[in-house]
Amino acid sequence: MLDTKKDFPLLKRKISGKDLVYLDSAATSQKPVQVIEAVKEYYENRNANVARSVHKLGEEATEAYENARKAVAKLINANSEKEIIFVRNATEAINLVAYSYFLPIAPSGGKIISTVMEHHSNIVPWQFINSHGMELEFLGIKKDFTLDTENLGRILSPETKLVTVTHASNVLGTVNDPKEISGMAHDNGSLVMLDAAQSVPHMQVDVQDTGCDFMAFSGHKMLGPTGTGILYAKEEHLESMEPFMYGGDMIKEVSLEGTTFNGIPWKFEAGTPNIAGAVGLHAAIDYLEKIGLEKIRRHEAELTEHALDEFSRLGGVEIYGPKNADKRGCVISFNVKGVHPHDVASLLDREGVAIRSGHACAQPLMKRLGVGAVARASGYLYNGKSDFDALVEGLKKVKRVFGV
Ligand code: C6P
């Protein structure tokens, strides 16, 4: 098991007089001192705008920003850093693809396939494209909470322009097989988008291996600062796409008669970017790579196995997600029978245990599961088995208080 908690200052906090047990990393991760220090060092020593000034500070800030891009490209094995666009979050990355690639072609028809296990961020942008002329269809899930990929074969057709799927579900924990999905989609001439917000922080994701055309993820869920997100897209797609936002930095030349655009990736980064955020994200990637994503995945699998085991002994708790720790991430959604998940989360908070409750930005999935809301505990590299033990102790208390 990893022992990294000491690197995370916030995890030393007390909540309600108890040691904090942070089990809400699927919402956002905590930040190690290495990331906090990197951002501080940048502001203290190198702060300037990028790609504008010829002075030394401007050069150093530009170098720091572009080095962060290189680190992202290396992390996910992109062909080149030109394929990495810095955005605010995964949501913006998905919107960029919707607006720049699909909106211009939507009036000529075709179909987009998404799934019922998606976060709203991978549903709503496609409903917007649907309102401009493309059909939208959703793939279901099976009884074991995995994607119904058999049905994907039936609904795919030469009409399909995009299959967009989450790599790892933020509710079920299910880890989908992007290679299988990409293979099927590409055989039908469709592009593939991967929502990797819940996978890149927790496992090695190689974009060449997944075969995806587009991939979105958030820096803040992988130890980086908030306000950092990434769109990966194959160079050929980026070259063919319209800009998303217009203004400074994304131009080559402007006259009152018209504008020519900058090359990729800068064509998609209008205005002053989140330079300090990129510096922090770079430090986060260094931190993750030093430990190793394989090791992080194994650590979380062990945590998940332990947690599922403890939950099964508890009784009266329904879990929504695959039983096998190998096929899922460390995101465990559940309901204590007879207790509303907000009550569960509030009582746990009094014990210092932070979990999420509600629809987890996945209302269509809630409907499919036949529930209004869930309680969700999610672990990361800084959690230990004792954190899940504290959760289980808290749940025993919840059951006592509510007499269930
Ligand atoms: N899920 C959760 O608690 P942003 O907010 O843009 O960084 O990430 C959006 C997003 C997209 N896809 C998936 C699979 C996600 O889990 C999320 C964010 C958080 O589950 C906040 S709602």
XYZ file of C-alpha atoms and ligand atoms in Angstrom:
426
model
C 0.000 0.000 0.000
C 1.145 3.557 -0.703
C 1.867 5.927 2.141
C 1.459 9.453 0.739
C -0.917 11.166 3.171
C 1.958 13.126 4.715
C 2.374 15.057 1.438
C -1.158 16.493 1.622
C -1.390 19.376 4.127
C -5.182 19.577 4.053
C -5.517 15.969 5.176
C -4.077 17.011 8.544
C -7.251 19.020 9.232
C -9.795 18.172 11.843
C -13.515 18.310 11.038
C -16.049 18.281 13.880
C -13.094 17.672 16.216
C -12.226 14.434 14.387
C -9.395 13.624 11.986
C -10.580 14.371 8.464
C -11.282 11.303 6.329
C -11.532 12.625 2.789
C -13.466 10.260 0.534
C -14.627 12.699 -2.140
C -11.742 12.664 -4.596
C -14.029 11.911 -7.543
C -15.345 15.467 -7.053
C -11.873 16.966 -6.704
C -8.604 15.675 -5.359
C -6.536 17.205 -2.583
C -3.191 18.749 -3.546
C 0.258 17.644 -2.403
C 2.712 20.177 -1.024
C 4.769 19.754 -4.220
C 1.894 21.240 -6.288
C 1.155 24.015 -3.800
C 4.860 24.944 -3.691
C 5.204 24.893 -7.490
C 2.341 27.394 -7.882
C 3.785 29.585 -5.101
C 7.278 29.467 -6.634
C 5.862 30.434 -10.029
C 4.049 33.488 -8.647
C 7.043 34.508 -6.521
C 9.659 34.200 -9.256
C 8.372 33.835 -12.801
C 4.917 35.378 -13.122
C 4.348 37.067 -16.509
C 2.063 36.612 -19.501
C 2.842 33.980 -22.112
C 3.626 34.249 -25.825
C 3.584 38.046 -25.757
C 6.564 39.651 -24.076
C 10.178 39.369 -25.156
C 11.451 40.103 -21.649
C 13.085 37.369 -19.568
C 10.072 36.803 -17.314
C 7.780 36.461 -20.328
C 10.131 33.904 -21.812
C 10.295 31.928 -18.578
C 6.513 31.931 -18.113
C 6.037 30.769 -21.722
C 8.597 28.023 -21.225
C 6.919 26.863 -17.994
C 3.497 26.815 -19.690
C 4.719 24.919 -22.760
C 6.697 22.473 -20.618
C 3.449 21.638 -18.819
C 1.891 20.868 -22.190
C 4.800 18.543 -23.004
C 4.328 16.772 -19.657
C 0.620 16.178 -20.416
C 1.458 14.863 -23.903
C 4.004 12.449 -22.432
C 1.634 11.300 -19.672
C -1.041 10.175 -22.125
C 1.386 9.260 -24.945
C 0.052 11.804 -27.441
C 1.947 11.995 -30.729
C 2.884 15.597 -30.107
C 2.194 18.432 -27.679
C 0.255 20.102 -30.499
C -2.525 17.645 -29.638
C -2.931 19.071 -26.110
C -5.292 21.993 -25.558
C -5.436 23.613 -22.130
C -8.993 24.403 -21.015
C -10.673 25.025 -17.645
C -12.027 21.527 -17.006
C -13.299 18.343 -18.677
C -16.649 20.011 -19.306
C -15.054 22.736 -21.396
C -13.006 20.146 -23.306
C -16.184 18.286 -24.317
C -17.914 21.546 -25.239
C -14.942 22.523 -27.394
C -15.381 19.370 -29.471
C -19.161 19.825 -29.614
C -18.951 23.462 -30.757
C -15.904 23.282 -33.012
C -16.218 19.886 -34.668
C -19.869 18.869 -34.487
C -21.913 22.081 -34.550
C -20.793 23.008 -38.102
C -21.720 19.541 -39.442
C -24.854 18.983 -37.312
C -27.347 20.399 -39.862
C -26.282 17.720 -42.375
C -27.493 14.995 -39.993
C -25.906 11.791 -38.726
C -25.957 10.279 -35.260
C -24.109 10.576 -31.959
C -24.078 7.672 -29.519
C -23.519 8.328 -25.818
C -24.428 6.165 -22.805
C -26.723 6.291 -19.780
C -23.751 6.087 -17.417
C -22.408 9.496 -18.463
C -21.856 12.570 -16.329
C -24.114 15.448 -17.460
C -21.025 16.991 -19.091
C -21.036 14.182 -21.648
C -24.792 14.356 -22.266
C -25.883 18.002 -22.328
C -23.403 19.231 -25.004
C -24.653 16.431 -27.275
C -28.283 17.376 -26.624
C -27.272 20.831 -27.853
C -25.830 19.269 -31.044
C -28.995 17.163 -31.300
C -31.050 20.371 -31.310
C -29.035 21.419 -34.384
C -29.874 18.348 -36.422
C -27.882 15.277 -35.336
C -29.664 12.291 -33.859
C -28.679 11.259 -30.317
C -28.957 7.741 -28.936
C -27.914 6.289 -25.592
C -26.371 2.918 -24.940
C -27.677 1.172 -21.811
C -26.044 -0.738 -18.995
C -26.405 -4.377 -17.989
C -27.449 -5.867 -14.661
C -23.805 -6.077 -13.594
C -23.428 -2.278 -14.088
C -21.207 -2.650 -17.152
C -21.882 -1.075 -20.526
C -24.084 -2.974 -22.958
C -21.434 -3.098 -25.680
C -23.260 -5.968 -27.471
C -25.985 -3.453 -28.247
C -23.412 -0.955 -29.490
C -22.804 -3.321 -32.405
C -26.524 -3.143 -33.236
C -26.994 0.633 -33.018
C -23.758 1.617 -34.783
C -24.201 2.391 -38.466
C -22.417 4.342 -41.204
C -24.645 7.238 -40.060
C -22.843 7.364 -36.690
C -20.466 10.320 -36.500
C -19.390 9.976 -32.868
C -19.401 7.478 -30.028
C -18.741 9.326 -26.769
C -18.215 7.281 -23.620
C -16.888 7.709 -20.144
C -13.722 5.714 -19.495
C -14.613 5.328 -15.808
C -18.024 6.088 -14.325
C -18.164 8.716 -11.557
C -21.089 6.815 -9.996
C -20.711 3.103 -10.695
C -16.934 2.982 -10.715
C -17.220 0.827 -13.861
C -14.135 1.020 -16.067
C -15.086 0.658 -19.718
C -12.849 -0.824 -22.395
C -12.008 2.047 -24.771
C -10.124 -0.233 -27.151
C -13.178 -2.405 -27.739
C -15.420 0.663 -28.202
C -12.945 2.431 -30.528
C -12.522 -0.720 -32.616
C -16.281 -1.081 -33.111
C -16.814 2.644 -33.768
C -13.934 3.007 -36.207
C -15.086 -0.070 -38.157
C -18.254 1.941 -38.815
C -16.369 5.119 -39.726
C -17.343 6.877 -36.476
C -15.065 9.013 -34.318
C -14.613 8.279 -30.613
C -14.536 10.633 -27.658
C -13.407 9.445 -24.244
C -14.437 11.229 -21.064
C -11.376 10.372 -19.014
C -12.100 12.663 -16.040
C -12.248 9.646 -13.694
C -9.554 7.512 -15.345
C -6.449 9.603 -16.135
C -5.935 10.464 -12.421
C -6.051 6.797 -11.430
C -4.467 4.638 -14.148
C -2.104 4.754 -17.087
C -4.130 5.965 -20.067
C -2.363 5.779 -23.427
C -4.342 7.590 -26.124
C -2.681 5.565 -28.896
C -3.680 2.351 -27.192
C -7.277 3.466 -26.529
C -7.600 4.521 -30.167
C -9.754 7.541 -29.225
C -9.972 10.622 -31.428
C -10.754 13.023 -28.575
C -10.208 12.749 -24.846
C -11.274 15.123 -22.067
C -10.016 15.238 -18.488
C -9.617 17.596 -15.536
C -6.376 18.622 -13.852
C -8.097 19.260 -10.524
C -9.073 15.598 -10.118
C -5.430 14.500 -10.566
C -3.775 16.587 -7.820
C -3.545 19.704 -10.008
C -5.081 23.144 -9.385
C -8.746 23.888 -10.040
C -9.339 25.648 -13.347
C -7.149 23.201 -15.263
C -8.521 20.810 -17.846
C -7.239 19.150 -20.973
C -8.566 18.285 -24.378
C -6.528 15.761 -26.309
C -7.426 15.501 -29.994
C -5.681 13.907 -32.951
C -3.768 16.534 -34.912
C -5.768 15.949 -38.116
C -9.031 16.748 -36.281
C -7.654 19.882 -34.627
C -6.385 21.109 -37.985
C -9.856 20.711 -39.492
C -11.745 22.304 -36.584
C -13.063 25.839 -36.245
C -11.769 27.878 -33.280
C -13.924 27.665 -30.162
C -13.326 31.181 -28.830
C -12.074 34.225 -30.646
C -9.704 36.972 -29.469
C -6.091 37.465 -28.458
C -3.413 34.786 -28.737
C -5.386 32.540 -31.111
C -4.615 34.730 -34.146
C -1.838 34.905 -36.716
C -2.790 38.254 -38.212
C -5.704 40.617 -37.689
C -6.882 43.428 -39.907
C -10.168 45.233 -39.911
C -11.099 43.175 -42.947
C -10.507 39.808 -41.335
C -8.271 37.459 -39.327
C -6.044 34.471 -39.929
C -5.696 32.038 -37.057
C -2.713 30.767 -35.120
C -1.573 27.157 -35.542
C -2.629 24.354 -33.200
C -2.804 24.145 -30.227
C -2.888 27.950 -29.700
C -5.774 28.403 -32.169
C -7.960 26.960 -29.379
C -6.530 28.980 -26.487
C -7.909 32.514 -26.816
C -6.893 35.020 -24.147
C -4.489 34.732 -21.229
C -4.438 31.108 -20.108
C -4.203 29.654 -16.597
C -0.395 29.701 -16.535
C -0.010 29.094 -12.806
C -2.555 26.281 -13.115
C -0.488 24.634 -15.846
C 2.637 24.924 -13.680
C 0.783 23.254 -10.810
C -0.551 20.582 -13.124
C 2.990 19.868 -14.316
C 4.052 19.353 -10.688
C 1.034 17.060 -10.190
C 2.026 14.953 -13.206
C 5.601 14.720 -11.910
C 4.218 13.574 -8.555
C 1.946 10.926 -10.101
C 4.690 9.664 -12.415
C 7.228 9.441 -9.611
C 4.910 7.095 -7.738
C 3.786 5.380 -10.933
C 0.237 5.056 -12.220
C 0.411 1.266 -12.162
C 1.168 1.389 -8.440
C -1.657 3.889 -7.881
C -4.094 1.621 -9.723
C -3.010 -1.379 -7.616
C -3.292 0.637 -4.398
C -6.832 1.706 -5.284
C -7.821 -1.830 -6.302
C -6.723 -3.037 -2.867
C -8.689 -0.225 -1.189
C -11.774 -1.038 -3.265
C -11.585 -4.729 -2.458
C -11.267 -3.934 1.241
C -14.151 -1.442 1.151
C -16.488 -3.778 -0.773
C -15.680 -6.547 1.634
C -16.447 -4.382 4.684
C -19.645 -3.075 3.072
C -20.888 -6.597 2.390
C -20.537 -7.425 6.107
C -22.480 -4.325 7.104
C -25.872 -5.429 5.760
C -28.707 -3.153 4.701
C -26.493 -1.311 2.230
C -27.097 -1.479 -1.510
C -24.091 -0.899 -3.756
C -24.399 0.315 -7.339
C -21.392 -0.939 -9.264
C -19.441 -4.020 -10.385
C -18.460 -6.486 -7.646
C -14.998 -7.188 -9.055
C -12.338 -4.638 -7.972
C -10.348 -5.340 -11.187
C -13.180 -4.045 -13.357
C -13.842 -0.849 -11.464
C -12.269 2.187 -9.887
C -12.352 3.250 -6.234
C -15.718 5.028 -6.544
C -18.370 3.323 -4.453
C -21.959 4.541 -4.682
C -24.441 3.110 -2.236
C -27.619 3.632 -0.294
C -28.334 2.698 3.292
C -31.813 1.202 3.047
C -34.372 3.525 4.623
C -32.051 6.539 4.999
C -31.760 9.432 2.543
C -28.188 9.772 1.210
C -28.026 13.431 2.320
C -28.740 12.285 5.884
C -26.046 9.630 5.530
C -23.519 12.234 4.320
C -24.487 14.752 7.029
C -24.121 12.238 9.842
C -20.795 11.031 8.426
C -19.602 14.639 8.273
C -20.086 14.836 12.036
C -17.660 11.912 12.262
C -15.138 13.782 10.079
C -15.881 11.593 7.039
C -16.417 13.559 3.804
C -18.395 11.787 1.085
C -20.685 13.074 -1.679
C -24.440 12.582 -1.791
C -27.038 13.449 -4.425
C -27.386 12.664 -8.114
C -23.644 13.064 -8.779
C -24.391 14.993 -12.001
C -25.782 11.789 -13.492
C -29.573 12.111 -13.325
C -30.288 9.784 -16.294
C -28.224 7.097 -14.553
C -30.128 7.672 -11.277
C -33.355 7.118 -13.216
C -31.951 3.928 -14.751
C -30.947 2.710 -11.259
C -34.409 3.585 -9.965
C -33.134 5.948 -7.267
C -33.274 9.705 -6.745
C -29.828 9.956 -5.239
C -26.888 7.973 -3.900
C -24.187 8.324 -1.289
C -20.726 8.064 -2.844
C -17.331 7.397 -1.311
C -14.319 7.776 -3.578
C -10.710 7.030 -2.734
C -7.357 8.060 -4.111
C -3.663 7.424 -3.624
C -3.611 9.213 -0.231
C -6.374 7.077 1.294
C -5.662 4.000 3.346
C -7.822 1.073 4.439
C -8.323 2.861 7.765
C -10.244 5.627 5.928
C -12.762 3.094 4.656
C -12.856 1.516 8.125
C -13.811 4.948 9.514
C -16.531 5.172 6.852
C -17.907 1.767 7.824
C -17.857 2.705 11.527
C -19.725 5.897 10.600
C -22.286 3.890 8.658
C -22.861 1.621 11.663
C -23.671 4.779 13.621
C -26.015 5.977 10.846
C -27.862 2.661 11.053
C -28.123 2.905 14.838
C -29.374 6.506 14.746
C -32.029 5.719 12.120
C -32.872 2.326 13.594
C -32.354 0.457 10.317
N -17.486 14.834 -11.699
C -18.122 14.314 -9.429
O -18.262 14.575 -8.233
P -15.340 19.051 -14.475
O -16.323 19.484 -13.459
O -15.578 19.691 -15.797
O -13.925 19.135 -14.031
O -15.591 17.487 -14.698
C -16.795 17.069 -15.228
C -16.874 15.577 -15.238
C -16.918 14.923 -16.440
N -16.949 13.587 -16.508
C -16.946 12.830 -15.410
C -16.958 11.347 -15.548
C -16.906 13.433 -14.153
O -16.911 12.684 -13.064
C -16.888 14.843 -14.059
C -16.897 15.534 -12.734
C -17.464 15.324 -10.339
O -18.500 13.240 -9.904
C -18.079 16.670 -10.161
S -19.753 16.726 -10.646
